[in-house]
Coordinates of C-alpha atoms and ligand atoms in Angstrom, one line a residue:
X2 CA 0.0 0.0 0.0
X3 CA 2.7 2.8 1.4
X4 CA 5.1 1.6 -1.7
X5 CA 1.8 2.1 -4.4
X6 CA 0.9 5.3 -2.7
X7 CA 5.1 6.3 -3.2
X8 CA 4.4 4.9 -7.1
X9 CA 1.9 7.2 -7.2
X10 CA 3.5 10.5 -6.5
X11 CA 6.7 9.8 -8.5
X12 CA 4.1 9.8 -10.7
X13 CA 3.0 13.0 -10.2
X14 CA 6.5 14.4 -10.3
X15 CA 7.2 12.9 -13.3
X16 CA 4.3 14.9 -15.0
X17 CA 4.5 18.0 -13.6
X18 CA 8.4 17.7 -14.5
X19 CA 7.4 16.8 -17.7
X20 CA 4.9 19.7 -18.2
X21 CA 7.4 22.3 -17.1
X22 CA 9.7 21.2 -19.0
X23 CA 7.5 21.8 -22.2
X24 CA 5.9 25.0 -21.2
X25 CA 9.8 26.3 -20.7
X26 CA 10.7 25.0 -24.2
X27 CA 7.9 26.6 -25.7
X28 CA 8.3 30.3 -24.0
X29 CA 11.7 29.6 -24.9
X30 CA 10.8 28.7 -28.4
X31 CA 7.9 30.6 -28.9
X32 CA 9.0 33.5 -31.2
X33 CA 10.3 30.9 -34.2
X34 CA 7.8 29.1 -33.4
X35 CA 5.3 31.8 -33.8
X36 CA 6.8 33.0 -36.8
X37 CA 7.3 29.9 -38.4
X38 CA 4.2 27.7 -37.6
X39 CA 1.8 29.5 -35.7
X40 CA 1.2 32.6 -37.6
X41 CA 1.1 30.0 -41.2
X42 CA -1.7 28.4 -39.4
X43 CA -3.7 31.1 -38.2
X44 CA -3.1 33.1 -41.7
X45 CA -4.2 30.3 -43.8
X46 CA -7.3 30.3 -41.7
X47 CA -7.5 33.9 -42.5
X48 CA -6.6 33.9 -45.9
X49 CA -10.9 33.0 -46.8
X50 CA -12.0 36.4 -45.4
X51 CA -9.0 38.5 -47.0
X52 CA -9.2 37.0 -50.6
X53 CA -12.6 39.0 -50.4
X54 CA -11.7 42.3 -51.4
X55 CA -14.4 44.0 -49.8
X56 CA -13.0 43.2 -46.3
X57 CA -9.5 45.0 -46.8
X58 CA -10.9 47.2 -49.3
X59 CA -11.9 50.0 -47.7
X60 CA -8.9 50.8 -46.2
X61 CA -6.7 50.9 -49.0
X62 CA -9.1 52.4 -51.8
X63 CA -7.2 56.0 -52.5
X64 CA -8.5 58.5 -50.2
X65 CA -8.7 60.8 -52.6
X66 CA -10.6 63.4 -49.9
X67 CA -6.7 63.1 -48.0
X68 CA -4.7 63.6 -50.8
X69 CA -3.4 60.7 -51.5
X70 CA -2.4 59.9 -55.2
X71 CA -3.6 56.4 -56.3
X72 CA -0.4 54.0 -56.7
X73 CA -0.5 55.1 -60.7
X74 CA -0.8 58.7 -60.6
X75 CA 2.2 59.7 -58.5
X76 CA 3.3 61.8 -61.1
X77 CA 6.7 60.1 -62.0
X78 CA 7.8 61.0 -65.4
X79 CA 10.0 58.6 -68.0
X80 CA 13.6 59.4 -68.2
X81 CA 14.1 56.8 -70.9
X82 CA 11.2 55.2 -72.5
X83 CA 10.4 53.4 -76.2
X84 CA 6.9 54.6 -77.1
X85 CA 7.2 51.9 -80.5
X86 CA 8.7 49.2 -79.2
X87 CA 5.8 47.0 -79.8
X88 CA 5.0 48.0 -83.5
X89 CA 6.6 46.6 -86.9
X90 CA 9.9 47.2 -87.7
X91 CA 8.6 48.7 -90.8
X92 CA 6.4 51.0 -89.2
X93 CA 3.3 49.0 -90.1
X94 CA 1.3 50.3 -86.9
X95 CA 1.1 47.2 -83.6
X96 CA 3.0 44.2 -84.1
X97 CA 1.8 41.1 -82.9
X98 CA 3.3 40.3 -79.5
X99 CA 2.9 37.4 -77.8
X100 CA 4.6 37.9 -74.7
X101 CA 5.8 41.0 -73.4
X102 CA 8.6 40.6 -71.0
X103 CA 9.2 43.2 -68.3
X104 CA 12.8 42.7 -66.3
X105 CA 12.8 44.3 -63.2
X106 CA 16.0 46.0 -62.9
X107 CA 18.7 48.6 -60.9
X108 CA 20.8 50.7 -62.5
X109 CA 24.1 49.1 -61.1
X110 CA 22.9 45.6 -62.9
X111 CA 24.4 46.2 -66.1
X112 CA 26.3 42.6 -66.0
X113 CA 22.6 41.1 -65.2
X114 CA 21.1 42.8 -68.5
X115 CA 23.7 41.7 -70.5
X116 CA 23.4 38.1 -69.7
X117 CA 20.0 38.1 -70.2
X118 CA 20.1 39.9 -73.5
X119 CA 22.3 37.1 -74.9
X120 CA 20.4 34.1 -73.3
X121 CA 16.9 34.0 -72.8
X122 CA 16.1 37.6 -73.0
X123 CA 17.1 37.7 -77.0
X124 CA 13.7 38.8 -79.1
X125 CA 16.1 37.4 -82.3
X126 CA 16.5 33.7 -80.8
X127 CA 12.7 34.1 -79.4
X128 CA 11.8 35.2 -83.1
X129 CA 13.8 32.7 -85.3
X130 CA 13.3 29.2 -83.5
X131 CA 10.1 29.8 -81.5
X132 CA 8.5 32.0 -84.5
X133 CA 7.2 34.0 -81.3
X134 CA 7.0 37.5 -81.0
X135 CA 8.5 38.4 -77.7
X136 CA 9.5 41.7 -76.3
X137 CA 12.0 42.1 -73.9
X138 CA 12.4 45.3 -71.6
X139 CA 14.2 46.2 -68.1
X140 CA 12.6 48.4 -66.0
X141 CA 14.1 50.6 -63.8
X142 CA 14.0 53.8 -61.3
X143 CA 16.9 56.5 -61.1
X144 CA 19.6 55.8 -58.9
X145 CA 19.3 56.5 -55.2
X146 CA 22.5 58.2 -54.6
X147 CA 22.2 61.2 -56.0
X148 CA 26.3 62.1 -56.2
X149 CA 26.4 58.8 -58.9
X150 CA 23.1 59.6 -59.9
X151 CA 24.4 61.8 -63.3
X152 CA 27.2 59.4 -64.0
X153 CA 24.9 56.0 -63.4
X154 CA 22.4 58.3 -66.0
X155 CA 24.8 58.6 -68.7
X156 CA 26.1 55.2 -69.0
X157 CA 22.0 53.9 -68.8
X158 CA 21.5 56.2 -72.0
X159 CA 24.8 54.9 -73.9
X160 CA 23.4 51.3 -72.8
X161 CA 20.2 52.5 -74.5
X162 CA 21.3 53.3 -77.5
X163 CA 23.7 50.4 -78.0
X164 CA 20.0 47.9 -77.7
X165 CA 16.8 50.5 -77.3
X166 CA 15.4 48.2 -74.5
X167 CA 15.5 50.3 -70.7
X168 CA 12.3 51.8 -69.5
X169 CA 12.9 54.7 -66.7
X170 CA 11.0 56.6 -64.5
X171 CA 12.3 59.3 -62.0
X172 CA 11.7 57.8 -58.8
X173 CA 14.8 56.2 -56.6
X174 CA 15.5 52.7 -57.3
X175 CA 15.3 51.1 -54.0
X176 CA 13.5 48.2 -52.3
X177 CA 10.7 50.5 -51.0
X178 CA 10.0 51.6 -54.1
X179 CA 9.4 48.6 -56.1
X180 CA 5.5 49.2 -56.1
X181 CA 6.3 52.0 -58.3
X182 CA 8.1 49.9 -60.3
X183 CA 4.9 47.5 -60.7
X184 CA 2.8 50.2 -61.3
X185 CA 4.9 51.7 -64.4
X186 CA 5.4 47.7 -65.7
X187 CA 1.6 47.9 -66.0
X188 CA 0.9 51.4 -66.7
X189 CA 3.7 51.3 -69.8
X190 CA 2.0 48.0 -71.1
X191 CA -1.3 49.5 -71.0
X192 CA -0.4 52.5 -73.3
X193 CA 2.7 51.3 -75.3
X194 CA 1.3 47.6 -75.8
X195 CA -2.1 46.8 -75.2
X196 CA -2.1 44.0 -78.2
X197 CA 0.3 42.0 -76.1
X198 CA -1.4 38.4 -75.5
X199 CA 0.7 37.8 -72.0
X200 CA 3.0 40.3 -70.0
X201 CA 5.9 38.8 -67.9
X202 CA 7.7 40.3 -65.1
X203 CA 10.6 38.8 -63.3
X204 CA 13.3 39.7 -61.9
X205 CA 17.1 40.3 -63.3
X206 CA 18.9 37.6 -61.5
X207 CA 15.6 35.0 -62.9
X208 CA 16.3 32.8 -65.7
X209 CA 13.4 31.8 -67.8
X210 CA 12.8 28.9 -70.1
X211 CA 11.4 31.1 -73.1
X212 CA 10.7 28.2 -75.1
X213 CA 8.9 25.9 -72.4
X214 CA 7.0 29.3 -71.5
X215 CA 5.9 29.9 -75.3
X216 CA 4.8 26.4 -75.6
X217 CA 2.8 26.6 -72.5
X218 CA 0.9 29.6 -73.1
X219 CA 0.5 28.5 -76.9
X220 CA -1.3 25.2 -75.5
X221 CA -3.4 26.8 -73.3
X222 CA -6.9 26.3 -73.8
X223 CA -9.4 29.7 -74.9
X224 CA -10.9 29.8 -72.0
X225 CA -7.8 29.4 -70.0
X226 CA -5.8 32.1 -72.2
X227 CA -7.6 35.1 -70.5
X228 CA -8.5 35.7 -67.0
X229 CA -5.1 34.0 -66.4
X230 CA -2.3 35.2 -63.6
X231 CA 0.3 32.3 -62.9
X232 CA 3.1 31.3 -61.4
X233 CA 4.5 29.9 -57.7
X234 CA 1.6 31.1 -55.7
X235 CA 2.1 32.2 -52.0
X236 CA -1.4 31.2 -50.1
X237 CA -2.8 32.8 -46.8
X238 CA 1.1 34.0 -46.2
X239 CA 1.3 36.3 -43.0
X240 CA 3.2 39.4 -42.8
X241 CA 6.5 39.7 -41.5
X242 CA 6.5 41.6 -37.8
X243 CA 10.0 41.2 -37.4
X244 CA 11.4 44.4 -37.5
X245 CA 14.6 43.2 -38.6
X246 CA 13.4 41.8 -41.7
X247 CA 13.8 42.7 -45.5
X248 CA 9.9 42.4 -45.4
X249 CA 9.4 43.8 -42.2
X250 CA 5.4 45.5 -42.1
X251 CA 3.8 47.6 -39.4
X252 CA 1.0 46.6 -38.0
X253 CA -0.1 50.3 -38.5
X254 CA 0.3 49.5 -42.3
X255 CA -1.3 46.4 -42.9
X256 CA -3.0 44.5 -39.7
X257 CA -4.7 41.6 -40.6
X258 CA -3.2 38.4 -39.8
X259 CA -3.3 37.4 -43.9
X260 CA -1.8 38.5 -47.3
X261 CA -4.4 38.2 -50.0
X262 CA -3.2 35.0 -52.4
X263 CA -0.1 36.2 -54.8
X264 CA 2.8 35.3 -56.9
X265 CA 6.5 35.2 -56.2
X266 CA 7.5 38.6 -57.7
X267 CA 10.4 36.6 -58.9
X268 CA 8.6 35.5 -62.1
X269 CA 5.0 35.4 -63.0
X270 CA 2.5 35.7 -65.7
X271 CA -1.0 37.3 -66.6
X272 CA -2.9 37.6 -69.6
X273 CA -3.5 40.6 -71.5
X274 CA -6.5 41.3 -70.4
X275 CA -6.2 41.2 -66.8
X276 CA -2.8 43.5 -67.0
X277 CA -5.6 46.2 -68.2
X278 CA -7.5 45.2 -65.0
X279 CA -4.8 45.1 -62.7
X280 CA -3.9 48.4 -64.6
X281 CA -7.2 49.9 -63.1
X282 CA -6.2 48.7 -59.6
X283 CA -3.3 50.1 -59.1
X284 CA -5.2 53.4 -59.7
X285 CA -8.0 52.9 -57.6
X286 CA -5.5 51.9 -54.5
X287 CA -3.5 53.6 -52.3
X288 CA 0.0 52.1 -53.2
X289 CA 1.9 52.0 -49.3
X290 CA 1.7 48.4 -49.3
X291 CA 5.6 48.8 -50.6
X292 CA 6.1 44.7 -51.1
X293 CA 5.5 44.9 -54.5
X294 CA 4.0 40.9 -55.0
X295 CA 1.7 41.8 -52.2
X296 CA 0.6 44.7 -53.9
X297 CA -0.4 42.8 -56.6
X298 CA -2.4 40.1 -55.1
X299 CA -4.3 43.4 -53.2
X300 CA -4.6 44.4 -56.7
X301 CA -5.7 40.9 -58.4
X302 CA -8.6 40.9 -55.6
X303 CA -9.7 44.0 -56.7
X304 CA -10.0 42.9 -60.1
X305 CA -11.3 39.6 -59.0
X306 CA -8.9 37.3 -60.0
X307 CA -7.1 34.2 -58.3
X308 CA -3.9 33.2 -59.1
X309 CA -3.0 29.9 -60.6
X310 CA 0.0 27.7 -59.2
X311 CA 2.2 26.1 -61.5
X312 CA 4.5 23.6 -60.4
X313 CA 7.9 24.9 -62.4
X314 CA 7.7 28.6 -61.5
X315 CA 10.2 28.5 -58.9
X316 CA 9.8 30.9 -55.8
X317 CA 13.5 31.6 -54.0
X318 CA 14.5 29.0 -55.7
X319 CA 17.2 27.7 -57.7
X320 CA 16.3 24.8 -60.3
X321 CA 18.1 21.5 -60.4
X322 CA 20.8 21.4 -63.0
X323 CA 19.7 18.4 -64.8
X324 CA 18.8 18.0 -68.2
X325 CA 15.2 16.4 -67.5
X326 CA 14.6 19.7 -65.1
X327 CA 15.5 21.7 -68.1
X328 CA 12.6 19.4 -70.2
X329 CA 9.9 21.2 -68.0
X330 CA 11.5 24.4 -66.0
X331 CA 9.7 27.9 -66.5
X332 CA 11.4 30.0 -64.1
X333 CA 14.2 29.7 -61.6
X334 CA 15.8 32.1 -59.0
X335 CA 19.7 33.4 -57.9
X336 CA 21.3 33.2 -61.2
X337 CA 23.9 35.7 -62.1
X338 CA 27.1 34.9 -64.1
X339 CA 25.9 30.9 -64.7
X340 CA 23.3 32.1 -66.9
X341 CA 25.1 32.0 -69.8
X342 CA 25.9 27.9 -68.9
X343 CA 22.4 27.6 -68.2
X344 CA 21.1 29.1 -71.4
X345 CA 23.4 27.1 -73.4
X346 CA 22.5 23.2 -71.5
X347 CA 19.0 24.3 -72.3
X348 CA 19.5 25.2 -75.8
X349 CA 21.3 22.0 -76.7
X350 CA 18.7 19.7 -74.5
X351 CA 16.0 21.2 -76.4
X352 CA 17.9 20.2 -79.9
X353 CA 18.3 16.8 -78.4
X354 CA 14.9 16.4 -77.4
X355 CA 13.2 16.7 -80.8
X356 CA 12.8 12.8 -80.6
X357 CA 12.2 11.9 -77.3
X358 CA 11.2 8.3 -76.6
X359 CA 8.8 6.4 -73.8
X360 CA 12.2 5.4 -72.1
X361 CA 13.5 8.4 -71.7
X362 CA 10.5 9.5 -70.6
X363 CA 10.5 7.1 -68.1
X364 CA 14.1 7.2 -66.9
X365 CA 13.3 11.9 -66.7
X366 CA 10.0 11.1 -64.7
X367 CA 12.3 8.8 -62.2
X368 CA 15.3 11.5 -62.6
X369 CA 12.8 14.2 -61.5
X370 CA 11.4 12.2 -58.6
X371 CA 14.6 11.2 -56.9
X372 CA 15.7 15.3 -57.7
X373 CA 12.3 16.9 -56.1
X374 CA 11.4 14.9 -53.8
X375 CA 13.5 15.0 -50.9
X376 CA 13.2 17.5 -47.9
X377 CA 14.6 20.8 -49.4
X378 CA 14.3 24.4 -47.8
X379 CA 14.4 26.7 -50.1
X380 CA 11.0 27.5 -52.3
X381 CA 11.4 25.7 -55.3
X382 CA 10.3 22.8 -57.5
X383 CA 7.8 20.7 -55.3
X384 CA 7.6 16.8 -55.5
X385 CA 4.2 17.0 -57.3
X386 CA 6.2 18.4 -59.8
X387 CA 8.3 15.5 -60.8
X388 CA 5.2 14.0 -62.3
X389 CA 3.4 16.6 -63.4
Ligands
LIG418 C1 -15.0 49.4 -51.6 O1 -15.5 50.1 -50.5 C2 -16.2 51.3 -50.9 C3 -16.6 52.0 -49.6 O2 -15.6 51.9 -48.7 C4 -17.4 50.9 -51.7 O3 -18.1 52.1 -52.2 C5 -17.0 50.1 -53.0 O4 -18.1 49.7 -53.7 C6 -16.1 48.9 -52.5 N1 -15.6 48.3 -53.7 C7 -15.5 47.0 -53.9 C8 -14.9 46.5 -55.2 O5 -15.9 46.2 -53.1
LIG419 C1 20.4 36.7 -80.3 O1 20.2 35.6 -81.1 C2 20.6 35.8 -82.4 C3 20.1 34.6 -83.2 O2 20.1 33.4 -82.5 C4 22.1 36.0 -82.5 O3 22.5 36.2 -83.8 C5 22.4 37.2 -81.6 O4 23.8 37.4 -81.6 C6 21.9 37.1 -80.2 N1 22.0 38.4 -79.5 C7 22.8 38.5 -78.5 C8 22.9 39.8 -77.8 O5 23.5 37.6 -78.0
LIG420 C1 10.8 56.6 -53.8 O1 11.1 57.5 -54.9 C2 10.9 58.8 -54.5 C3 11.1 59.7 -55.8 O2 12.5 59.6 -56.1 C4 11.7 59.3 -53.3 O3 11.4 60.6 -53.0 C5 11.4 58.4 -52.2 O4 12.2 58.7 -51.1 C6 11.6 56.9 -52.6 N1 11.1 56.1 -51.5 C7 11.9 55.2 -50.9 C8 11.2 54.5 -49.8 O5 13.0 55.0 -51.2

């Protein structure tokens, strides 16, 4: 009896032990744990009320009656810009564009827009083997530091004349300004290209797949060729209250617990018709949401469209180097000088491709799988996507 009654309270001790052992790893815990499972969950709860635009709406629709401009109409003027770069080159009025390709870049990247002009950025190669009529353009703001400012200008305009393909405003190029950036992307292909079918934007260290992009929009069926805004879809994400963060926002600024549904800004694409309606948002809002993706899911709700995942739009991402990746990739993230190796394996496994057999098939589908599907951290390729 005393020796069960003994049992018993070691018992006891054992649990409360136990318990305050947890509670003290949790409290000690708590803030990554907050920020990296607890905030998901209750955001992706959230995320059914917030993809309703009504609910956030009234607090970002421009308050006109307070002065404040509309994220299009802040008055920013073009330092460099190509009013006909979507017409014929022999002046026969709107050329037929398939995809308009908008690079978000910085001044300072000149060694980024150079790579990109000879890889997967080149209208010629787009033209020639992919009978596609792409336009390429990088898109920038003036450069912050106004004692380089003048110099950075006048190597931007020799760079422009050498290949006629920068669009400028005159606002600073910096992180917190990229919503301005968005909003002349949209605002430029709204007057100087409304014939374009698609409208990319990605950003300069992004390599794209031009030809695995062409064919997918090409096969895309009617119905799916307008109303359309894909790429690697961020759902129900949560805003980022660490102040030490890149993508640190006030509370003050946005404060409910959910982003509306959105697209890596690292690469995505809409058809033409909703850039003309995500045109008309961005001048109907009140553009201090300064994460410039988020801004555009705000946006897209406005306009009442979703975003459609797709599973080789990578997010941070970089791709897999390997040659059944390259079969399927559309976008992939952190490239800067290995672009040009990049560009050329894809070329060459596209050329060896042109005969591909159930085998090989089978040996890319099992390539892919054992590639994707192990535990990875960064954004990227999912597992789904080996068999898609
Ligand atoms: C947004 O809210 C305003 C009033 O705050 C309302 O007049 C307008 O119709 C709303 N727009 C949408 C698209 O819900
Ligand atoms: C673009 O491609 C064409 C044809 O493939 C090639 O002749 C040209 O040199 C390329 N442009 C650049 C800047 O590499
Ligand atoms: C954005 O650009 C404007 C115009 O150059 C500038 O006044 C402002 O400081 C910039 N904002 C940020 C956050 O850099």
């Amino acid at each position: 009896m005393f020796i069960n009654f003994r049992r018993i309270h070691k018992c006891r001790w054992v649990q409360l032990l136990t318990t305050s052992l947890v509670l003290c790893v949790v409290m000690v815990c708590w803030e990554p744990l907050d920020h990296h499972v607890v905030s998901h969950v209750r955001s992706y709860a959230y995320r059914y009320l917030v993809n309703r635009f009504d609910f956030i709406n009234s607090s970002f629709v421009a308050r006109r009656d307070r002065g404040d401009a509309g994220g299009g109409t802040p008055g920013y003027s073009y330092l460099i810009d190509h009013p006909g770069k979507c017409d014929r080159a022999d002046g026969g009025g709107p050329d037929d564009v398939l995809l308009l390709l908008f690079v978000k870049s910085s001044p300072e990247n000149g060694a980024q827009r150079r790579a990109i002009r000879s890889t997967w950025g080149n209208e010629t190669y787009a033209r020639r083997r992919l009978d596609a009529g792409v336009r390429t353009l990088f898109v920038l703001g003036a450069h912050p530091d106004p004692l380089h400012r003048a110099w950075v200008q006048g190597e931007l305009r020799r760079e422009d004349r050498a290949y006629g393909d920068l669009i400028q405003q005159d606002f600073a190029d910096t992180f917190h300004n990229l919503t301005a950036k968005l909003v002349l992307q949209f605002r430029w292909g709204r007057r100087r290209c409304p014939q374009a079918r698609f409208v990319m934007s990605a950003d300069d260290d992004v390599f794209v797949h031009v030809a695995n992009l062409v064919r997918y929009l090409r096969a895309l069926p009617a119905d799916a060729a307008t109303g359309l805004w894909v790429g690697h879809v961020h759902r129900g994400a949560p805003p980022v209250r660490r102040q030490d963060s890149k993508y640190y926002v006030p509370r003050e600024l946005y404060p409910w617990p959910s982003y509306p549904d959105y697209t890596a800004g690292a690469g995505y694409v809409v058809s033409g018709d909703v850039a003309g309606k995500i045109y008309a948002a961005t001048l109907a809002l009140d553009a201090s949401v300064y994460i410039d993706d988020v801004f555009m899911g705000m946006c897209a709700s406005l306009a009442g469209v979703a975003p459609r995942d797709h599973a080789y739009f990578s997010g941070e991402g970089k791709a897999q180097l390997h040659p059944c990746i390259y079969d399927r990739m559309i976008t992939s993230h952190g490239h800067a000088a290995d672009m040009y190796a990049l560009w050329r394996a894809t070329v060459e496994r596209a050329e060896a491709r042109r005969t591909p057999g159930p085998l090989g098939d089978w040996y890319c589908t099992a390539a892919r799988a054992a590639l994707l599907c192990r535990p990875h951290f960064v954004d990227t390729y999912s597992c789904m996507a080996a068999f898609a």
